[in-house]
Tab-separated table of N, CA and C in Angstrom:
chain	number	residue	atom	x	y	z
A	21	ALA	N	-50.577	54.973	20.641
A	21	ALA	CA	-51.495	56.027	20.243
A	21	ALA	C	-51.391	56.262	18.744
A	22	ALA	N	-52.503	56.580	18.166
A	22	ALA	CA	-52.561	56.825	16.726
A	22	ALA	C	-51.979	58.194	16.402
A	23	PRO	N	-51.533	58.378	15.160
A	23	PRO	CA	-51.031	59.697	14.780
A	23	PRO	C	-52.133	60.746	14.862
A	24	ARG	N	-51.758	61.942	15.158
A	24	ARG	CA	-52.707	63.054	15.280
A	24	ARG	C	-53.149	63.557	13.922
A	25	PRO	N	-54.352	64.075	13.825
A	25	PRO	CA	-54.818	64.607	12.549
A	25	PRO	C	-54.017	65.829	12.130
A	26	ASP	N	-53.776	65.937	10.836
A	26	ASP	CA	-53.085	67.127	10.355
A	26	ASP	C	-54.094	68.264	10.204
A	27	SER	N	-53.607	69.443	9.880
A	27	SER	CA	-54.483	70.614	9.824
A	27	SER	C	-55.536	70.495	8.729
A	28	ARG	N	-55.236	69.734	7.667
A	28	ARG	CA	-56.237	69.590	6.601
A	28	ARG	C	-57.480	68.871	7.107
A	29	SER	N	-57.309	67.834	7.898
A	29	SER	CA	-58.477	67.128	8.399
A	29	SER	C	-59.217	67.954	9.448
A	30	ARG	N	-58.490	68.726	10.247
A	30	ARG	CA	-59.122	69.603	11.242
A	30	ARG	C	-59.907	70.725	10.585
A	31	ASN	N	-59.474	71.118	9.395
A	31	ASN	CA	-60.051	72.285	8.735
A	31	ASN	C	-60.981	71.933	7.577
A	32	ARG	N	-61.378	70.702	7.475
A	32	ARG	CA	-62.247	70.281	6.374
A	32	ARG	C	-63.609	70.970	6.500
A	33	PRO	N	-63.989	71.791	5.516
A	33	PRO	CA	-65.233	72.559	5.604
A	33	PRO	C	-66.484	71.712	5.854
A	34	ALA	N	-66.574	70.557	5.207
A	34	ALA	CA	-67.771	69.719	5.387
A	34	ALA	C	-67.905	69.232	6.831
A	35	THR	N	-66.788	68.902	7.456
A	35	THR	CA	-66.826	68.456	8.847
A	35	THR	C	-67.210	69.607	9.775
A	36	ILE	N	-66.617	70.759	9.539
A	36	ILE	CA	-66.936	71.936	10.358
A	36	ILE	C	-68.421	72.256	10.245
A	37	LEU	N	-68.951	72.234	9.036
A	37	LEU	CA	-70.371	72.494	8.828
A	37	LEU	C	-71.232	71.452	9.542
A	38	GLY	N	-70.826	70.189	9.458
A	38	GLY	CA	-71.554	69.120	10.149
A	38	GLY	C	-71.579	69.323	11.648
A	39	VAL	N	-70.456	69.731	12.217
A	39	VAL	CA	-70.390	69.975	13.665
A	39	VAL	C	-71.247	71.193	14.026
A	40	GLN	N	-71.208	72.233	13.206
A	40	GLN	CA	-72.053	73.404	13.468
A	40	GLN	C	-73.528	73.016	13.512
A	41	ARG	N	-73.940	72.152	12.602
A	41	ARG	CA	-75.337	71.675	12.592
A	41	ARG	C	-75.666	70.937	13.884
A	42	GLN	N	-74.724	70.115	14.345
A	42	GLN	CA	-74.967	69.361	15.575
A	42	GLN	C	-75.034	70.278	16.798
A	43	ILE	N	-74.221	71.313	16.805
A	43	ILE	CA	-74.269	72.287	17.907
A	43	ILE	C	-75.635	72.975	17.935
A	44	ARG	N	-76.112	73.394	16.779
A	44	ARG	CA	-77.435	74.047	16.711
A	44	ARG	C	-78.541	73.094	17.164
A	45	LYS	N	-78.432	71.852	16.754
A	45	LYS	CA	-79.433	70.854	17.159
A	45	LYS	C	-79.406	70.668	18.669
A	46	ALA	N	-78.215	70.587	19.237
A	46	ALA	CA	-78.081	70.426	20.694
A	46	ALA	C	-78.727	71.603	21.424
A	47	MET	N	-78.512	72.801	20.923
A	47	MET	CA	-79.098	73.982	21.566
A	47	MET	C	-80.623	73.963	21.457
A	48	ARG	N	-81.146	73.563	20.308
A	48	ARG	CA	-82.619	73.481	20.152
A	48	ARG	C	-83.224	72.506	21.153
A	49	HIS	N	-82.494	71.429	21.446
A	49	HIS	CA	-82.999	70.397	22.359
A	49	HIS	C	-82.610	70.635	23.820
A	50	GLY	N	-81.768	71.638	24.054
A	50	GLY	CA	-81.335	71.921	25.420
A	50	GLY	C	-80.290	70.948	25.941
A	51	TRP	N	-79.578	70.265	25.027
A	51	TRP	CA	-78.556	69.298	25.426
A	51	TRP	C	-77.270	70.013	25.830
A	52	ALA	N	-76.487	69.356	26.644
A	52	ALA	CA	-75.158	69.867	27.002
A	52	ALA	C	-74.217	69.710	25.809
A	53	ILE	N	-73.274	70.635	25.695
A	53	ILE	CA	-72.272	70.599	24.623
A	53	ILE	C	-70.890	70.594	25.283
A	54	LEU	N	-70.081	69.613	24.917
A	54	LEU	CA	-68.713	69.542	25.423
A	54	LEU	C	-67.752	69.643	24.245
A	55	PHE	N	-66.851	70.611	24.314
A	55	PHE	CA	-65.791	70.727	23.331
A	55	PHE	C	-64.581	70.006	23.908
A	56	VAL	N	-64.281	68.836	23.372
A	56	VAL	CA	-63.173	68.020	23.870
A	56	VAL	C	-61.949	68.327	23.017
A	57	GLU	N	-60.888	68.787	23.666
A	57	GLU	CA	-59.669	69.179	22.965
A	57	GLU	C	-58.495	68.332	23.441
A	58	PHE	N	-57.688	67.888	22.491
A	58	PHE	CA	-56.508	67.081	22.798
A	58	PHE	C	-55.361	68.039	23.116
A	59	HIS	N	-54.822	67.923	24.319
A	59	HIS	CA	-53.747	68.807	24.757
A	59	HIS	C	-52.598	68.812	23.741
A	60	GLY	N	-52.204	70.002	23.330
A	60	GLY	CA	-51.082	70.152	22.414
A	60	GLY	C	-51.445	70.129	20.941
A	61	TYR	N	-52.722	69.952	20.610
A	61	TYR	CA	-53.126	69.864	19.209
A	61	TYR	C	-54.148	70.918	18.809
A	62	GLY	N	-54.168	72.015	19.526
A	62	GLY	CA	-55.018	73.134	19.134
A	62	GLY	C	-56.361	73.143	19.822
A	63	GLU	N	-56.956	74.311	19.783
A	63	GLU	CA	-58.264	74.513	20.396
A	63	GLU	C	-59.367	74.327	19.361
A	64	THR	N	-60.572	74.210	19.856
A	64	THR	CA	-61.745	74.135	19.002
A	64	THR	C	-61.811	75.402	18.147
A	65	HIS	N	-62.191	75.245	16.901
A	65	HIS	CA	-62.325	76.387	15.995
A	65	HIS	C	-63.267	77.438	16.582
A	66	ASP	N	-62.883	78.700	16.426
A	66	ASP	CA	-63.743	79.799	16.872
A	66	ASP	C	-65.122	79.724	16.242
A	67	CYS	N	-65.186	79.338	14.959
A	67	CYS	CA	-66.473	79.293	14.276
A	67	CYS	C	-67.420	78.267	14.896
A	68	LEU	N	-66.881	77.287	15.622
A	68	LEU	CA	-67.725	76.323	16.331
A	68	LEU	C	-68.148	76.880	17.690
A	69	ARG	N	-67.204	77.452	18.396
A	69	ARG	CA	-67.534	78.041	19.706
A	69	ARG	C	-68.489	79.217	19.560
A	70	ASP	N	-68.325	79.987	18.470
A	70	ASP	CA	-69.179	81.159	18.252
A	70	ASP	C	-70.649	80.791	18.072
A	71	VAL	N	-70.908	79.614	17.508
A	71	VAL	CA	-72.294	79.179	17.297
A	71	VAL	C	-73.060	79.147	18.624
A	72	CYS	N	-72.356	78.815	19.701
A	72	CYS	CA	-73.041	78.659	20.992
A	72	CYS	C	-72.481	79.589	22.067
A	73	LYS	N	-71.946	80.725	21.652
A	73	LYS	CA	-71.278	81.603	22.624
A	73	LYS	C	-72.191	82.069	23.749
A	74	ASN	N	-73.484	82.208	23.518
A	74	ASN	CA	-74.411	82.647	24.564
A	74	ASN	C	-75.179	81.491	25.196
A	75	TYR	N	-74.814	80.273	24.847
A	75	TYR	CA	-75.485	79.082	25.363
A	75	TYR	C	-74.839	78.688	26.684
A	76	LYS	N	-75.627	78.440	27.697
A	76	LYS	CA	-75.098	78.182	29.048
A	76	LYS	C	-74.648	76.732	29.271
A	77	ARG	N	-75.274	75.783	28.602
A	77	ARG	CA	-74.996	74.366	28.872
A	77	ARG	C	-73.842	73.851	28.007
A	78	LYS	N	-72.668	74.423	28.217
A	78	LYS	CA	-71.500	73.979	27.452
A	78	LYS	C	-70.266	74.041	28.345
A	79	ALA	N	-69.250	73.284	27.935
A	79	ALA	CA	-67.982	73.283	28.680
A	79	ALA	C	-66.865	72.877	27.729
A	80	ARG	N	-65.676	73.324	28.043
A	80	ARG	CA	-64.463	72.936	27.325
A	80	ARG	C	-63.791	71.838	28.148
A	81	VAL	N	-63.392	70.774	27.483
A	81	VAL	CA	-62.793	69.618	28.142
A	81	VAL	C	-61.421	69.375	27.525
A	82	LEU	N	-60.420	69.241	28.353
A	82	LEU	CA	-59.065	68.958	27.884
A	82	LEU	C	-58.742	67.503	28.163
A	83	LYS	N	-58.237	66.808	27.141
A	83	LYS	CA	-57.842	65.407	27.310
A	83	LYS	C	-56.375	65.257	26.962
A	84	TRP	N	-55.779	64.164	27.432
A	84	TRP	CA	-54.349	63.928	27.262
A	84	TRP	C	-54.060	62.640	26.499
A	85	GLU	N	-55.098	61.958	26.035
A	85	GLU	CA	-54.943	60.701	25.298
A	85	GLU	C	-56.079	60.598	24.285
A	86	ASP	N	-56.042	59.568	23.425
A	86	ASP	CA	-57.067	59.423	22.394
A	86	ASP	C	-58.475	59.455	22.975
A	87	SER	N	-58.706	58.697	24.016
A	87	SER	CA	-60.039	58.661	24.605
A	87	SER	C	-60.298	59.907	25.444
A	88	GLY	N	-61.425	60.511	25.181
A	88	GLY	CA	-61.849	61.645	26.000
A	88	GLY	C	-62.894	61.247	27.016
A	89	ALA	N	-63.128	59.937	27.167
A	89	ALA	CA	-64.221	59.463	28.024
A	89	ALA	C	-64.078	59.922	29.471
A	90	ALA	N	-62.909	59.784	30.060
A	90	ALA	CA	-62.723	60.184	31.464
A	90	ALA	C	-62.934	61.685	31.621
A	91	ALA	N	-62.407	62.471	30.695
A	91	ALA	CA	-62.572	63.931	30.763
A	91	ALA	C	-64.034	64.321	30.566
A	92	VAL	N	-64.720	63.640	29.669
A	92	VAL	CA	-66.145	63.904	29.436
A	92	VAL	C	-66.945	63.614	30.700
A	93	MET	N	-66.683	62.472	31.308
A	93	MET	CA	-67.440	62.106	32.512
A	93	MET	C	-67.148	63.063	33.665
A	94	GLN	N	-65.911	63.509	33.795
A	94	GLN	CA	-65.565	64.473	34.838
A	94	GLN	C	-66.302	65.792	34.606
A	95	ALA	N	-66.334	66.251	33.366
A	95	ALA	CA	-67.043	67.492	33.044
A	95	ALA	C	-68.543	67.357	33.292
A	96	CYS	N	-69.100	66.220	32.946
A	96	CYS	CA	-70.531	66.002	33.196
A	96	CYS	C	-70.825	66.069	34.694
A	97	LYS	N	-69.948	65.494	35.486
A	97	LYS	CA	-70.121	65.529	36.938
A	97	LYS	C	-70.007	66.971	37.456
A	98	GLU	N	-68.979	67.680	37.030
A	98	GLU	CA	-68.743	69.052	37.498
A	98	GLU	C	-69.869	70.011	37.121
A	99	HIS	N	-70.459	69.802	35.931
A	99	HIS	CA	-71.483	70.723	35.434
A	99	HIS	C	-72.907	70.181	35.601
A	100	ASP	N	-73.013	69.014	36.226
A	100	ASP	CA	-74.306	68.369	36.428
A	100	ASP	C	-75.026	68.105	35.100
A	101	PHE	N	-74.253	67.662	34.098
A	101	PHE	CA	-74.825	67.285	32.808
A	101	PHE	C	-75.218	65.804	32.877
A	102	PRO	N	-76.287	65.418	32.211
A	102	PRO	CA	-76.707	64.003	32.233
A	102	PRO	C	-75.705	63.110	31.497
A	103	ILE	N	-75.698	61.842	31.840
A	103	ILE	CA	-74.775	60.889	31.216
A	103	ILE	C	-75.517	59.713	30.583
A	104	ASP	N	-76.776	59.912	30.238
A	104	ASP	CA	-77.542	58.821	29.644
A	104	ASP	C	-77.628	58.890	28.122
A	105	TYR	N	-77.136	59.976	27.545
A	105	TYR	CA	-77.227	60.149	26.097
A	105	TYR	C	-76.064	61.020	25.611
A	106	PHE	N	-75.347	60.532	24.591
A	106	PHE	CA	-74.234	61.275	23.999
A	106	PHE	C	-74.363	61.261	22.481
A	107	ARG	N	-74.142	62.401	21.853
A	107	ARG	CA	-73.981	62.502	20.396
A	107	ARG	C	-72.527	62.899	20.196
A	108	VAL	N	-71.800	62.127	19.414
A	108	VAL	CA	-70.360	62.315	19.307
A	108	VAL	C	-69.974	62.748	17.900
A	109	CYS	N	-69.139	63.787	17.832
A	109	CYS	CA	-68.574	64.291	16.589
A	109	CYS	C	-67.070	64.373	16.798
A	110	GLY	N	-66.300	64.446	15.712
A	110	GLY	CA	-64.873	64.627	15.903
A	110	GLY	C	-64.060	64.502	14.641
A	111	VAL	N	-62.802	64.897	14.755
A	111	VAL	CA	-61.905	64.913	13.606
A	111	VAL	C	-61.314	63.531	13.343
A	112	ASN	N	-60.908	62.840	14.341
A	112	ASN	CA	-60.122	61.636	14.163
A	112	ASN	C	-60.972	60.403	14.479
A	113	THR	N	-61.787	60.007	13.519
A	113	THR	CA	-62.802	58.980	13.735
A	113	THR	C	-62.231	57.659	14.242
A	114	ALA	N	-61.143	57.180	13.644
A	114	ALA	CA	-60.622	55.858	13.989
A	114	ALA	C	-59.824	55.837	15.283
A	115	ALA	N	-59.501	56.993	15.821
A	115	ALA	CA	-58.727	57.024	17.066
A	115	ALA	C	-59.524	57.725	18.163
A	116	CYS	N	-59.595	59.035	18.122
A	116	CYS	CA	-60.218	59.792	19.212
A	116	CYS	C	-61.709	59.505	19.365
A	117	VAL	N	-62.444	59.561	18.263
A	117	VAL	CA	-63.892	59.329	18.355
A	117	VAL	C	-64.160	57.906	18.822
A	118	TYR	N	-63.532	56.942	18.155
A	118	TYR	CA	-63.748	55.548	18.533
A	118	TYR	C	-63.326	55.288	19.986
A	119	SER	N	-62.165	55.768	20.383
A	119	SER	CA	-61.674	55.532	21.751
A	119	SER	C	-62.590	56.159	22.792
A	120	THR	N	-63.128	57.331	22.496
A	120	THR	CA	-64.038	57.986	23.431
A	120	THR	C	-65.345	57.208	23.544
A	121	VAL	N	-65.905	56.809	22.420
A	121	VAL	CA	-67.158	56.043	22.427
A	121	VAL	C	-66.961	54.727	23.173
A	122	ARG	N	-65.883	54.053	22.873
A	122	ARG	CA	-65.598	52.776	23.548
A	122	ARG	C	-65.393	52.983	25.047
A	123	GLY	N	-64.657	54.019	25.414
A	123	GLY	CA	-64.423	54.307	26.828
A	123	GLY	C	-65.694	54.656	27.571
A	124	LEU	N	-66.548	55.459	26.947
A	124	LEU	CA	-67.820	55.796	27.581
A	124	LEU	C	-68.626	54.541	27.853
A	125	HIS	N	-68.680	53.673	26.854
A	125	HIS	CA	-69.459	52.440	27.007
A	125	HIS	C	-68.833	51.478	28.012
A	126	GLN	N	-67.543	51.230	27.892
A	126	GLN	CA	-66.889	50.210	28.712
A	126	GLN	C	-66.696	50.607	30.168
A	127	TYR	N	-66.334	51.844	30.402
A	127	TYR	CA	-65.861	52.199	31.736
A	127	TYR	C	-66.746	53.148	32.520
A	128	TYR	N	-67.606	53.880	31.840
A	128	TYR	CA	-68.296	54.942	32.550
A	128	TYR	C	-69.810	54.897	32.447
A	129	ALA	N	-70.315	54.876	31.251
A	129	ALA	CA	-71.756	54.998	31.050
A	129	ALA	C	-72.234	53.840	30.170
A	130	TYR	N	-72.050	52.626	30.661
A	130	TYR	CA	-72.289	51.449	29.829
A	130	TYR	C	-73.724	51.315	29.359
A	131	ASP	N	-74.662	51.964	30.017
A	131	ASP	CA	-76.045	51.867	29.569
A	131	ASP	C	-76.512	53.137	28.857
A	132	ALA	N	-75.609	54.063	28.613
A	132	ALA	CA	-75.963	55.297	27.909
A	132	ALA	C	-76.208	55.022	26.433
A	133	GLU	N	-77.063	55.823	25.847
A	133	GLU	CA	-77.251	55.787	24.405
A	133	GLU	C	-76.183	56.684	23.785
A	134	ILE	N	-75.435	56.139	22.826
A	134	ILE	CA	-74.343	56.878	22.196
A	134	ILE	C	-74.586	56.902	20.692
A	135	GLU	N	-74.651	58.105	20.135
A	135	GLU	CA	-74.836	58.265	18.693
A	135	GLU	C	-73.605	58.951	18.116
A	136	VAL	N	-73.071	58.380	17.049
A	136	VAL	CA	-71.916	58.946	16.362
A	136	VAL	C	-72.424	59.511	15.041
A	137	ILE	N	-72.151	60.775	14.805
A	137	ILE	CA	-72.705	61.476	13.653
A	137	ILE	C	-71.699	61.488	12.504
A	138	ARG	N	-71.951	60.701	11.479
A	138	ARG	CA	-71.027	60.572	10.350
A	138	ARG	C	-70.698	61.908	9.702
A	139	SER	N	-71.702	62.736	9.502
A	139	SER	CA	-71.485	63.996	8.779
A	139	SER	C	-70.692	65.003	9.601
A	140	ALA	N	-70.425	64.690	10.861
A	140	ALA	CA	-69.672	65.595	11.734
A	140	ALA	C	-68.411	64.911	12.262
A	141	CYS	N	-67.928	63.937	11.502
A	141	CYS	CA	-66.677	63.243	11.843
A	141	CYS	C	-65.753	63.288	10.633
A	142	ASN	N	-64.472	63.154	10.893
A	142	ASN	CA	-63.496	63.213	9.811
A	142	ASN	C	-62.319	62.316	10.141
A	143	GLN	N	-61.510	62.104	9.154
A	143	GLN	CA	-60.360	61.224	9.266
A	143	GLN	C	-59.188	61.858	8.521
A	144	PRO	N	-57.978	61.798	9.051
A	144	PRO	CA	-56.820	62.310	8.301
A	144	PRO	C	-56.695	61.636	6.943
A	145	LEU	N	-56.383	62.409	5.923
A	145	LEU	CA	-56.313	61.921	4.550
A	145	LEU	C	-55.355	60.737	4.413
A	146	GLN	N	-54.215	60.779	5.079
A	146	GLN	CA	-53.243	59.692	4.972
A	146	GLN	C	-53.844	58.368	5.439
A	147	TRP	N	-54.723	58.417	6.420
A	147	TRP	CA	-55.326	57.183	6.913
A	147	TRP	C	-56.198	56.535	5.858
A	148	HIS	N	-56.832	57.339	4.983
A	148	HIS	CA	-57.612	56.782	3.878
A	148	HIS	C	-56.695	55.942	2.999
A	149	ARG	N	-55.545	56.495	2.682
A	149	ARG	CA	-54.591	55.793	1.812
A	149	ARG	C	-54.071	54.513	2.461
A	150	ASP	N	-53.987	54.517	3.777
A	150	ASP	CA	-53.469	53.357	4.500
A	150	ASP	C	-54.543	52.321	4.807
A	151	GLY	N	-55.772	52.560	4.368
A	151	GLY	CA	-56.849	51.605	4.594
A	151	GLY	C	-57.634	51.825	5.869
A	152	TYR	N	-57.419	52.940	6.539
A	152	TYR	CA	-58.119	53.218	7.796
A	152	TYR	C	-59.066	54.399	7.645
A	153	GLY	N	-59.831	54.400	6.578
A	153	GLY	CA	-60.763	55.495	6.323
A	153	GLY	C	-62.004	55.402	7.186
A	154	PRO	N	-62.961	56.300	6.945
A	154	PRO	CA	-64.170	56.335	7.751
A	154	PRO	C	-64.945	55.025	7.753
A	155	SER	N	-64.999	54.322	6.628
A	155	SER	CA	-65.742	53.057	6.601
A	155	SER	C	-65.154	52.069	7.596
A	156	TRP	N	-63.829	51.968	7.619
A	156	TRP	CA	-63.163	51.093	8.579
A	156	TRP	C	-63.479	51.534	10.005
A	157	ALA	N	-63.394	52.833	10.257
A	157	ALA	CA	-63.627	53.357	11.602
A	157	ALA	C	-65.061	53.110	12.046
A	158	PHE	N	-66.013	53.315	11.160
A	158	PHE	CA	-67.411	53.128	11.549
A	158	PHE	C	-67.742	51.650	11.740
A	159	ARG	N	-67.129	50.761	10.958
A	159	ARG	CA	-67.315	49.322	11.207
A	159	ARG	C	-66.778	48.964	12.583
A	160	LYS	N	-65.628	49.517	12.922
A	160	LYS	CA	-65.019	49.278	14.229
A	160	LYS	C	-65.947	49.789	15.342
A	161	MET	N	-66.574	50.924	15.110
A	161	MET	CA	-67.459	51.537	16.097
A	161	MET	C	-68.679	50.662	16.371
A	162	GLN	N	-69.118	49.924	15.370
A	162	GLN	CA	-70.303	49.091	15.535
A	162	GLN	C	-70.086	47.961	16.527
A	163	THR	N	-68.857	47.715	16.931
A	163	THR	CA	-68.596	46.686	17.933
A	163	THR	C	-68.910	47.173	19.341
A	164	VAL	N	-69.169	48.477	19.496
A	164	VAL	CA	-69.541	49.026	20.797
A	164	VAL	C	-71.049	48.891	20.925
A	165	ALA	N	-71.484	48.151	21.916
A	165	ALA	CA	-72.886	47.742	22.041
A	165	ALA	C	-73.894	48.882	21.962
A	166	ASN	N	-73.647	49.979	22.646
A	166	ASN	CA	-74.661	51.033	22.715
A	166	ASN	C	-74.494	52.107	21.651
A	167	ALA	N	-73.518	51.972	20.770
A	167	ALA	CA	-73.253	53.009	19.777
A	167	ALA	C	-74.112	52.804	18.535
A	168	ARG	N	-74.732	53.881	18.094
A	168	ARG	CA	-75.485	53.886	16.830
A	168	ARG	C	-74.830	54.907	15.916
A	169	LEU	N	-74.774	54.585	14.640
A	169	LEU	CA	-74.186	55.489	13.658
A	169	LEU	C	-75.308	56.188	12.908
A	170	LEU	N	-75.243	57.507	12.883
A	170	LEU	CA	-76.266	58.285	12.204
A	170	LEU	C	-75.638	59.111	11.094
A	171	ALA	N	-76.323	59.218	9.983
A	171	ALA	CA	-75.832	60.025	8.870
A	171	ALA	C	-76.010	61.498	9.153
A	172	ALA	N	-76.994	61.848	9.960
A	172	ALA	CA	-77.368	63.252	10.234
A	172	ALA	C	-76.171	64.085	10.262
């Protein structure tokens, strides 16, 4: 498993703003919203949950490994959310985001359309120094057949 993001990457204002935009877009379109949280590494920021506090089509999902795909699919089943389209945001692009996108495609929803939103993803600063920055992560993501990368 990859190292967990530090608080600086979790608290990056540009990423938080990007995720807030995606939450608002999801609500305008009536899409389901899943807050996927890695057990032991903190909850979703209040400022993100507050954006959709009165929105009914949302759920909190707890995961225990980099990939949140199994937890996402279980939540979709429990809440009767569709599994043909996913927009993915997240803090740890090269580990959690990539593993979830790959898991969704490989094991659960292989024909689903999956969009990864660059402006709502982030990477721990140390990973940039080690050569595993967002460019590396997004190139890796392009190997997943149904994944599209969007700047939005």
